[in-house]
PDB file of C-alpha atoms and ligand atoms in Angstrom:
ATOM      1  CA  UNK A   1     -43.155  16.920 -21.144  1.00 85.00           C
ATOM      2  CA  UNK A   2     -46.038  14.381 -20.633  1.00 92.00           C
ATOM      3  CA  UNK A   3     -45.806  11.350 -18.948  1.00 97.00           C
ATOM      4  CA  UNK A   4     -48.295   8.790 -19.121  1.00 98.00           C
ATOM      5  CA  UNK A   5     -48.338   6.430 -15.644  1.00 98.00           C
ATOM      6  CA  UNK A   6     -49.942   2.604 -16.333  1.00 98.00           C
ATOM      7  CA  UNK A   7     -50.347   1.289 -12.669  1.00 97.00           C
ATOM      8  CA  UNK A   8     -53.358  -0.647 -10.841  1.00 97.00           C
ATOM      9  CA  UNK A   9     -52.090  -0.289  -7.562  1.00 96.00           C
ATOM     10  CA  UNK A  10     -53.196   3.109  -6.618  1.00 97.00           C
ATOM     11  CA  UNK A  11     -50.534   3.886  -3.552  1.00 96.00           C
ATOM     12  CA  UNK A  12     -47.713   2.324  -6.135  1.00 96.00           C
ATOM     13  CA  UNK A  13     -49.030   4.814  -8.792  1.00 97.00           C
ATOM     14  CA  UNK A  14     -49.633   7.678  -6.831  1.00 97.00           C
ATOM     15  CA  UNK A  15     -45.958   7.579  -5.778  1.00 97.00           C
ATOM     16  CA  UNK A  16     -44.760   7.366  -9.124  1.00 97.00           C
ATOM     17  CA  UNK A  17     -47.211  10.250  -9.925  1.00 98.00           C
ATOM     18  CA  UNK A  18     -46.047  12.550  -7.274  1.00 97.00           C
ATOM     19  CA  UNK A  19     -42.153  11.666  -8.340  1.00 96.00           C
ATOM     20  CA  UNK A  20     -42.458  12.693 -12.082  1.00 96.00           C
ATOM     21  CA  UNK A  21     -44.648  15.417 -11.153  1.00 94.00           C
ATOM     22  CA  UNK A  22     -42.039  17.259  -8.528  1.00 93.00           C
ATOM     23  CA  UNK A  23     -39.275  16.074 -11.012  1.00 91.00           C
ATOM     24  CA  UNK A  24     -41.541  19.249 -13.239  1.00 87.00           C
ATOM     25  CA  UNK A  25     -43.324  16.561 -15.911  1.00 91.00           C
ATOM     26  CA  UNK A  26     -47.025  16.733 -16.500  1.00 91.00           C
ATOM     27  CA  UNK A  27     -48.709  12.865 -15.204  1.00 96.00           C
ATOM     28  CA  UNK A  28     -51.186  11.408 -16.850  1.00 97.00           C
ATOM     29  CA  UNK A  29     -52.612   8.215 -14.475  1.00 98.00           C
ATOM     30  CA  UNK A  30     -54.576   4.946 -16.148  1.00 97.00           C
ATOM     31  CA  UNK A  31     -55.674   2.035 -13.758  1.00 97.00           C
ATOM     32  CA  UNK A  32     -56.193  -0.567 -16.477  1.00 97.00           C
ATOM     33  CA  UNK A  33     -54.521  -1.601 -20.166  1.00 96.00           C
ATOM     34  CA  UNK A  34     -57.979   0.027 -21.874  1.00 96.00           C
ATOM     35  CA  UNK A  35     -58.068   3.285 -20.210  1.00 97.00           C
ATOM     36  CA  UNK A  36     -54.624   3.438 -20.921  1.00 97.00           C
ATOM     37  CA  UNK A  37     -54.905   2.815 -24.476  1.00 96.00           C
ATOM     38  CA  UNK A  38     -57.499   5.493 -24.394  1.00 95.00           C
ATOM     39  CA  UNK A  39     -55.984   8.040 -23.311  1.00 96.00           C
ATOM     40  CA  UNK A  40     -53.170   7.184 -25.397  1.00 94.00           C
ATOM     41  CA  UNK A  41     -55.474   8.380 -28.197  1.00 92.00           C
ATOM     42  CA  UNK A  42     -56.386  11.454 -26.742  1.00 91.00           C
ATOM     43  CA  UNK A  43     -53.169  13.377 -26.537  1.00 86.00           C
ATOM     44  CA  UNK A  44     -49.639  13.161 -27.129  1.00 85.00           C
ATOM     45  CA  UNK A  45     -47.431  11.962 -24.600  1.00 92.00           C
ATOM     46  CA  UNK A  46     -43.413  11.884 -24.303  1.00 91.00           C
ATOM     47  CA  UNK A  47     -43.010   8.767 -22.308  1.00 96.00           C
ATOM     48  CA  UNK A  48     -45.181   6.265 -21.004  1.00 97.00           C
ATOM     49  CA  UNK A  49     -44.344   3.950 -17.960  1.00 98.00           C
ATOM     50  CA  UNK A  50     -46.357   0.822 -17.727  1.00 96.00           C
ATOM     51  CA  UNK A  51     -46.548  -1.825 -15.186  1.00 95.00           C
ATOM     52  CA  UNK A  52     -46.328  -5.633 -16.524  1.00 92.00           C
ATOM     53  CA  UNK A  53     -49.050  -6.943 -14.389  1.00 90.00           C
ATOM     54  CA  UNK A  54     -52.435  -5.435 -15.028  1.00 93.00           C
ATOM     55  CA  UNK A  55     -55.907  -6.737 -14.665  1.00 88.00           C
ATOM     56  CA  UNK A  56     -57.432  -7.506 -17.817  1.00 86.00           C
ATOM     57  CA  UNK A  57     -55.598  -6.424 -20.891  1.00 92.00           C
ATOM     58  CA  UNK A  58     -51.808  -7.004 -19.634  1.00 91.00           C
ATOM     59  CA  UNK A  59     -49.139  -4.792 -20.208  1.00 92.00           C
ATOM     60  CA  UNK A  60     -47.783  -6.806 -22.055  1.00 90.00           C
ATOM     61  CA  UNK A  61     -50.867  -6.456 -24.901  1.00 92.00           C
ATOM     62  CA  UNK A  62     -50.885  -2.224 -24.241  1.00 94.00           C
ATOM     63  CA  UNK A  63     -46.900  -2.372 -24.828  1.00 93.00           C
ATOM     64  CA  UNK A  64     -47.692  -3.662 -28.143  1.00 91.00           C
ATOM     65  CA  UNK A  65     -50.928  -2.247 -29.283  1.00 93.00           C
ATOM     66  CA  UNK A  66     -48.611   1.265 -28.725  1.00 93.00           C
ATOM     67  CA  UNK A  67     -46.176   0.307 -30.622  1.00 90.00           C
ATOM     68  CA  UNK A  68     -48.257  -0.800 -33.308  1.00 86.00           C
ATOM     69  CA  UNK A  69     -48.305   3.026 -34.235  1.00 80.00           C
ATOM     70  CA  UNK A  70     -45.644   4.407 -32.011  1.00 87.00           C
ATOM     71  CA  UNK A  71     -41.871   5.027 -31.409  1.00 85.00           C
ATOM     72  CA  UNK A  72     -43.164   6.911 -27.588  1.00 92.00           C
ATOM     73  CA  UNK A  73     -40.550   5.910 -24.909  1.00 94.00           C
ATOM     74  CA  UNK A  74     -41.725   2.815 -22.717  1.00 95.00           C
ATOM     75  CA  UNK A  75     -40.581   1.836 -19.413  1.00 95.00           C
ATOM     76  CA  UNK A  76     -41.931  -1.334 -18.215  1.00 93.00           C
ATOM     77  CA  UNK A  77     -42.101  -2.073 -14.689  1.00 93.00           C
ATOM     78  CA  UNK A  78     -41.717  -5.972 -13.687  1.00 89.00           C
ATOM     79  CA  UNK A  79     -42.653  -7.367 -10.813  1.00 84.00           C
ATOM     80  CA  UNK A  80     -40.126 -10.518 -10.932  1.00 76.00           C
ATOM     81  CA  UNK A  81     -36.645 -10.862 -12.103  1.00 72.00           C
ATOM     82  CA  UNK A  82     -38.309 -13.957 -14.497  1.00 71.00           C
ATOM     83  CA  UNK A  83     -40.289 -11.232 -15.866  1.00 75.00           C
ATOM     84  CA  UNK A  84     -37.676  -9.089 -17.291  1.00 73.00           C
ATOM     85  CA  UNK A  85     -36.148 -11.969 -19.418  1.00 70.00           C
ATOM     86  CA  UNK A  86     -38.835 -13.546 -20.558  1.00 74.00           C
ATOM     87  CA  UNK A  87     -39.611  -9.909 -22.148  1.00 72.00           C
ATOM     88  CA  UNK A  88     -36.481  -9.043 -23.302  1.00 70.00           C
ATOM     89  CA  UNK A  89     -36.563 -12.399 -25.412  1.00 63.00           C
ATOM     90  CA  UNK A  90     -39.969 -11.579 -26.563  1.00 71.00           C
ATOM     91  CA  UNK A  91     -38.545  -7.967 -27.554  1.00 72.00           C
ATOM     92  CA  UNK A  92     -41.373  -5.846 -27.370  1.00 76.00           C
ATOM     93  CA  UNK A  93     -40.141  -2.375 -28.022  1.00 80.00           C
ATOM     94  CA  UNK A  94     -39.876  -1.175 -24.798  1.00 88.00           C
ATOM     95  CA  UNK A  95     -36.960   0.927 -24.228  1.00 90.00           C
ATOM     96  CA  UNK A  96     -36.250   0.302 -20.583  1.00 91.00           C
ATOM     97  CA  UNK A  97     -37.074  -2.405 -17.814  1.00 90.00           C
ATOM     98  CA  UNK A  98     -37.365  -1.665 -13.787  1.00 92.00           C
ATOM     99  CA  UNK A  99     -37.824  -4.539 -11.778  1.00 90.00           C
ATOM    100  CA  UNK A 100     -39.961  -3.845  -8.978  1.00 91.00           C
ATOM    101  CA  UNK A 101     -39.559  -2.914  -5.706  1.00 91.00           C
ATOM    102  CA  UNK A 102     -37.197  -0.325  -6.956  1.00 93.00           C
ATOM    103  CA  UNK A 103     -36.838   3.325  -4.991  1.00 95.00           C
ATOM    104  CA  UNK A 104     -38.878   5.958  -6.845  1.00 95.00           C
ATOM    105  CA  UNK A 105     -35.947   8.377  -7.469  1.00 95.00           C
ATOM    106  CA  UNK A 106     -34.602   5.360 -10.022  1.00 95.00           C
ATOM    107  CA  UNK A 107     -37.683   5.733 -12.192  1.00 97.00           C
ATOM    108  CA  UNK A 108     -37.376   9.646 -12.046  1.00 95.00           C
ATOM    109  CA  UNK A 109     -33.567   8.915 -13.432  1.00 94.00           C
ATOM    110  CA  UNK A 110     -34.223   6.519 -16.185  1.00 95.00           C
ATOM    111  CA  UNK A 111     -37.576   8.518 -17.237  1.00 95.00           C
ATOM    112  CA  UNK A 112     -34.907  11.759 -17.710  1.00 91.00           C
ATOM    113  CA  UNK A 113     -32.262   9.579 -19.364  1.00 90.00           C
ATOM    114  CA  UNK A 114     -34.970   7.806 -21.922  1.00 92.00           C
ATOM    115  CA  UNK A 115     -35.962  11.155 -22.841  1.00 89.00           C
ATOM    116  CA  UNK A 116     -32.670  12.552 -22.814  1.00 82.00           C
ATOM    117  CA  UNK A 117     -32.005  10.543 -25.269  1.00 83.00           C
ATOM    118  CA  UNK A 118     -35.116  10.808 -27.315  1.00 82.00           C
ATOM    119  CA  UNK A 119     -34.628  14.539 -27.111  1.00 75.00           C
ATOM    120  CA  UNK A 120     -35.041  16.309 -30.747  1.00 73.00           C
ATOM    121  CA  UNK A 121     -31.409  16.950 -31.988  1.00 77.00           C
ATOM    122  CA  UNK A 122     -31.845  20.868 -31.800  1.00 86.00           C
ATOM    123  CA  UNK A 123     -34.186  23.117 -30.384  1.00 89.00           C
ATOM    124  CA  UNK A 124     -34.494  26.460 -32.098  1.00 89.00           C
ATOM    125  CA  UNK A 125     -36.145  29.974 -31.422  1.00 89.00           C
ATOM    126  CA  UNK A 126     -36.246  33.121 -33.639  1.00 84.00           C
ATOM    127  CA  UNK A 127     -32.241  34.140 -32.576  1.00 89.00           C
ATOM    128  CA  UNK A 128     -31.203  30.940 -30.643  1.00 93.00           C
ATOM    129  CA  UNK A 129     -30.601  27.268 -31.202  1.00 94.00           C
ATOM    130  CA  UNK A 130     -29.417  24.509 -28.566  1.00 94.00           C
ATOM    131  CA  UNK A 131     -28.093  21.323 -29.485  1.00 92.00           C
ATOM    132  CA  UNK A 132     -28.320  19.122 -26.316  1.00 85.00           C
ATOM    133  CA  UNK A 133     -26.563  16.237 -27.770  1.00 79.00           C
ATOM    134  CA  UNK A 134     -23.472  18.902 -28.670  1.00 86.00           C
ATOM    135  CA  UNK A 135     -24.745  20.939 -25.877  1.00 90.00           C
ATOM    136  CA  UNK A 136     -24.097  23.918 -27.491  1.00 94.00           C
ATOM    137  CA  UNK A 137     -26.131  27.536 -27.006  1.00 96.00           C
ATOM    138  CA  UNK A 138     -25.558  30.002 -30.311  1.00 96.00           C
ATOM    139  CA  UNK A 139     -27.519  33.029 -30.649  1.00 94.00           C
ATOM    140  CA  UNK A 140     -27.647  34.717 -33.670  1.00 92.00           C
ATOM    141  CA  UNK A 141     -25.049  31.998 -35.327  1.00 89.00           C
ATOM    142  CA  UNK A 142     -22.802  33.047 -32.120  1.00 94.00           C
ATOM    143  CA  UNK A 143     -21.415  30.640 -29.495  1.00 95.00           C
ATOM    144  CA  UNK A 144     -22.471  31.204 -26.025  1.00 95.00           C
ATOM    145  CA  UNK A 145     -20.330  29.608 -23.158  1.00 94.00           C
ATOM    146  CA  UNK A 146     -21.952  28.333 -20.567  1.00 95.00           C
ATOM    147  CA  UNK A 147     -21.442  25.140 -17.518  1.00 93.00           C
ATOM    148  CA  UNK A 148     -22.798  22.291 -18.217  1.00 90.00           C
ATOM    149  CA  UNK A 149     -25.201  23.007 -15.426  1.00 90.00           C
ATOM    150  CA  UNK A 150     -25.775  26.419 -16.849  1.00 94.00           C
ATOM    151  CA  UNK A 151     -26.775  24.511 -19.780  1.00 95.00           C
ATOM    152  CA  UNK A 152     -28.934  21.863 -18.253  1.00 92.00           C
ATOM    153  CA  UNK A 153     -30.872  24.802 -16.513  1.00 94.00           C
ATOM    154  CA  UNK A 154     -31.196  26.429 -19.874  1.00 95.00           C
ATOM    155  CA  UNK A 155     -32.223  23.270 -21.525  1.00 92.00           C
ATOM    156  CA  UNK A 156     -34.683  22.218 -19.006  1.00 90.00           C
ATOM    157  CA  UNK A 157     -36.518  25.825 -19.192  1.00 93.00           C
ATOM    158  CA  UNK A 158     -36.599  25.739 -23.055  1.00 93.00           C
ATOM    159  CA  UNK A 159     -37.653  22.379 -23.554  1.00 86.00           C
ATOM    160  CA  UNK A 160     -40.870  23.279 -21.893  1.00 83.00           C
ATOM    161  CA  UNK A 161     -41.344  27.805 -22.876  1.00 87.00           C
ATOM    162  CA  UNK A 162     -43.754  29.541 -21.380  1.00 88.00           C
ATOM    163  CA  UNK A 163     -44.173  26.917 -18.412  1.00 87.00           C
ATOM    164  CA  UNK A 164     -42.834  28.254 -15.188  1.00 91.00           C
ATOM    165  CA  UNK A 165     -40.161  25.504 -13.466  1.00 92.00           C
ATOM    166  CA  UNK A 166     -39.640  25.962  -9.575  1.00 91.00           C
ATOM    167  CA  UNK A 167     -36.135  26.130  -8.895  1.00 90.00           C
ATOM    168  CA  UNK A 168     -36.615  22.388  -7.082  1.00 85.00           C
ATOM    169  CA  UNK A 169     -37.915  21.016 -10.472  1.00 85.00           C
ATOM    170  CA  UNK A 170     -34.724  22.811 -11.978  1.00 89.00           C
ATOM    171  CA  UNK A 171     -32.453  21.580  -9.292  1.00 84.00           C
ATOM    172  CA  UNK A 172     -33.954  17.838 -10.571  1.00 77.00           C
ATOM    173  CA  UNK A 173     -34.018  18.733 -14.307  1.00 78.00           C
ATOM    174  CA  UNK A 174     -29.860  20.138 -13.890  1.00 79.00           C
ATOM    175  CA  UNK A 175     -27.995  17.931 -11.690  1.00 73.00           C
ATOM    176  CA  UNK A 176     -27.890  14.073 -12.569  1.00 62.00           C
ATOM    177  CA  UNK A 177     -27.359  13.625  -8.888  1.00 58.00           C
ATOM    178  CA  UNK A 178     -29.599  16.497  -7.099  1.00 53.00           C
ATOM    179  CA  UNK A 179     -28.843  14.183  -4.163  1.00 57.00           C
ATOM    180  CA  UNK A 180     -25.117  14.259  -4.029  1.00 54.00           C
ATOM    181  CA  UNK A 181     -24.645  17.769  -4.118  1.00 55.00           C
ATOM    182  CA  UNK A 182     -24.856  20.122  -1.385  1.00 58.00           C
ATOM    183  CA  UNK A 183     -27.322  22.737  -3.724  1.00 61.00           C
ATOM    184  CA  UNK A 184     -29.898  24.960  -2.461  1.00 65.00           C
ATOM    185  CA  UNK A 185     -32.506  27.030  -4.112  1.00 66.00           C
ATOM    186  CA  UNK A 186     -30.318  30.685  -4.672  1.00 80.00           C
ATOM    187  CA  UNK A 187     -27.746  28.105  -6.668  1.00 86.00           C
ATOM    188  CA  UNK A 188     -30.198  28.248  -8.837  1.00 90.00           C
ATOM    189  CA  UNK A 189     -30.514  32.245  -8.732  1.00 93.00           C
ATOM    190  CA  UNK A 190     -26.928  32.323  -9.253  1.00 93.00           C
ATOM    191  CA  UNK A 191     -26.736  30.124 -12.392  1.00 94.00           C
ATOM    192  CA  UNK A 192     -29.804  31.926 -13.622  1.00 96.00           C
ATOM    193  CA  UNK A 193     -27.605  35.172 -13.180  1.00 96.00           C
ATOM    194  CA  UNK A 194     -24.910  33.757 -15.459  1.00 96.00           C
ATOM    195  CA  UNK A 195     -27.208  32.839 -17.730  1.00 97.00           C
ATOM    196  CA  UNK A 196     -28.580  36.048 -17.731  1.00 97.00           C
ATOM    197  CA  UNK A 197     -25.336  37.449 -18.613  1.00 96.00           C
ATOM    198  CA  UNK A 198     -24.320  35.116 -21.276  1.00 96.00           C
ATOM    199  CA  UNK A 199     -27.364  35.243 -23.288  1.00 94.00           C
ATOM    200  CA  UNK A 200     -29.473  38.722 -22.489  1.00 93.00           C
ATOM    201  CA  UNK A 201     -29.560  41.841 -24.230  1.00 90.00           C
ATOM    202  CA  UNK A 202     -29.673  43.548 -20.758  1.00 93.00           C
ATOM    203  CA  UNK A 203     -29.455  41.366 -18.244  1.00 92.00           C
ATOM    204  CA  UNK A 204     -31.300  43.755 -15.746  1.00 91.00           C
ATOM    205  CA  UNK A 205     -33.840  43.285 -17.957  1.00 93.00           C
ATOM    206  CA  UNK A 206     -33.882  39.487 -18.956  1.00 93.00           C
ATOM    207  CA  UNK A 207     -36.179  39.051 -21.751  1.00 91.00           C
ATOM    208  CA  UNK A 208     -35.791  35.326 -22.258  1.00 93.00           C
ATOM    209  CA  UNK A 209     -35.490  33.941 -19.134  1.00 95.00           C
ATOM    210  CA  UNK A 210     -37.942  35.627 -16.635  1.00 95.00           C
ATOM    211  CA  UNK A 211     -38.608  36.047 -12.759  1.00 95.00           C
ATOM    212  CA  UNK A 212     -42.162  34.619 -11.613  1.00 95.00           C
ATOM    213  CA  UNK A 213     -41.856  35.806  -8.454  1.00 93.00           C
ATOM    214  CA  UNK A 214     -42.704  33.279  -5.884  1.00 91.00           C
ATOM    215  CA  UNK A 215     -42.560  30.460  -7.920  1.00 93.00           C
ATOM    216  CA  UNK A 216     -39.888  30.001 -10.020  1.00 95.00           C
ATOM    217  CA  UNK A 217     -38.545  31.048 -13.976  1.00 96.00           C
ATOM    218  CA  UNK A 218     -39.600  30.643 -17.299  1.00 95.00           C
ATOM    219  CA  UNK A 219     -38.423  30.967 -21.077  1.00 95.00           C
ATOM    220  CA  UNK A 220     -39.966  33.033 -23.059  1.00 89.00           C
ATOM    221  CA  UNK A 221     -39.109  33.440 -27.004  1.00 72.00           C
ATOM    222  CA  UNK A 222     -38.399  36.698 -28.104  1.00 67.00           C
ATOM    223  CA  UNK A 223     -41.181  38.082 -30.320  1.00 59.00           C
ATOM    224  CA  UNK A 224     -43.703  35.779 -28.955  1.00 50.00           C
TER     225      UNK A 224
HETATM  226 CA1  LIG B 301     -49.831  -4.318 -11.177  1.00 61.21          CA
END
């Protein structure tokens, strides 16, 4: 998942860069509305969050030259209460407003719900499909039970195969409130374990979800 960050305050950006990057998304940083739109051309990304108040082009202008040819995610950051109903009258397209100051963990939480919800209805590999809205694992047409943060942690690792997650980025990706619950890294190993159990062949020998020792786990599709 690809985030693109729209900030010209560097410290302000940099901490929303370091956020969404330990929350396990790939960052993407533009100082100005023109580099922005730039590298908005370049590559494909999942969500963008863009600050209001820019030099220049505003963000305002970038909001809507993206949506010009784009449904991507936008979270616009405001810098005055004013702001954020003067836009929402003007109905740009963006799918979420923070008012500034806000605490950095807030943007990490709406970025994951605005994709949550933008998530592709079903995610499918040679012998298994999950549906996060129905969150529901079947492989080979065969239900698979699992927690719900079983199936976050499954989610989270298939959304993004062949990328290794550290079991922090997990921890973020599983829990809505990582915060409020007294979890440690080998809860992690343990869910992977069940996982393991529920969905391998042999779970001594996990083919889909492996071990990269010393930094976390990654899915792998069978037959790749
Ligand atoms: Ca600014």
């Amino acid at each position: 998942m690809k985030i693109l960050i729209v900030e010209d305050e560097a410290p302000i950006r940099e901490v929303e860069a370091a956020y969404l990057k330990r929350a396990g998304y790939d960052v993407a940083e533009a100082a100005t509305g023109p580099a922005a739109l730039e590298l908005f051309e370049q590559s494909k990304f999942d969500l963008i969050v863009l600050d209001l108040n820019l030099p220049g082009l505003s963000g305002l202008e970038v909001c809507r030259r993206i949506r010009a040819d784009s449904l991507v995610p936008i979270i616009m950051l405001t810098a005055r209460a004013e702001d954020t109903d003067e836009l929402l009258g003007l109905d740009l397209g963006a799918d979420d407003y923070i008012k500034k100051p806000f605490k950095p963990p807030i943007l990490v939480a709406r970025a994951q719900a605005l994709l949550r919800r933008h998530a592709p209805a079903r995610l499918e590999f040679k012998d298994i499909a999950i549906e996060p809205a129905a969150m529901r694992v079947t492989q080979n047409n065969r239900a698979i039970a699992l927690t719900t943060t079983q199936f976050n942690i499954l989610l989270a690792l298939a959304k993004q195969p062949g990328q290794v997650l550290t079991r922090d980025q997990l921890l973020d990706q599983s829990y809505d409130d990582p915060a409020g619950h007294a979890v440690f890294d080998r809860t992690i190993d343990a869910h992977i374990k069940a996982i393991r159990k529920a969905l391998e062949p042999d779970p001594a020998h996990p083919v889909y979800i492996q071990t990269v020792i010393g930094r976390g786990y990654r899915f792998r599709e069978v037959g790749e």
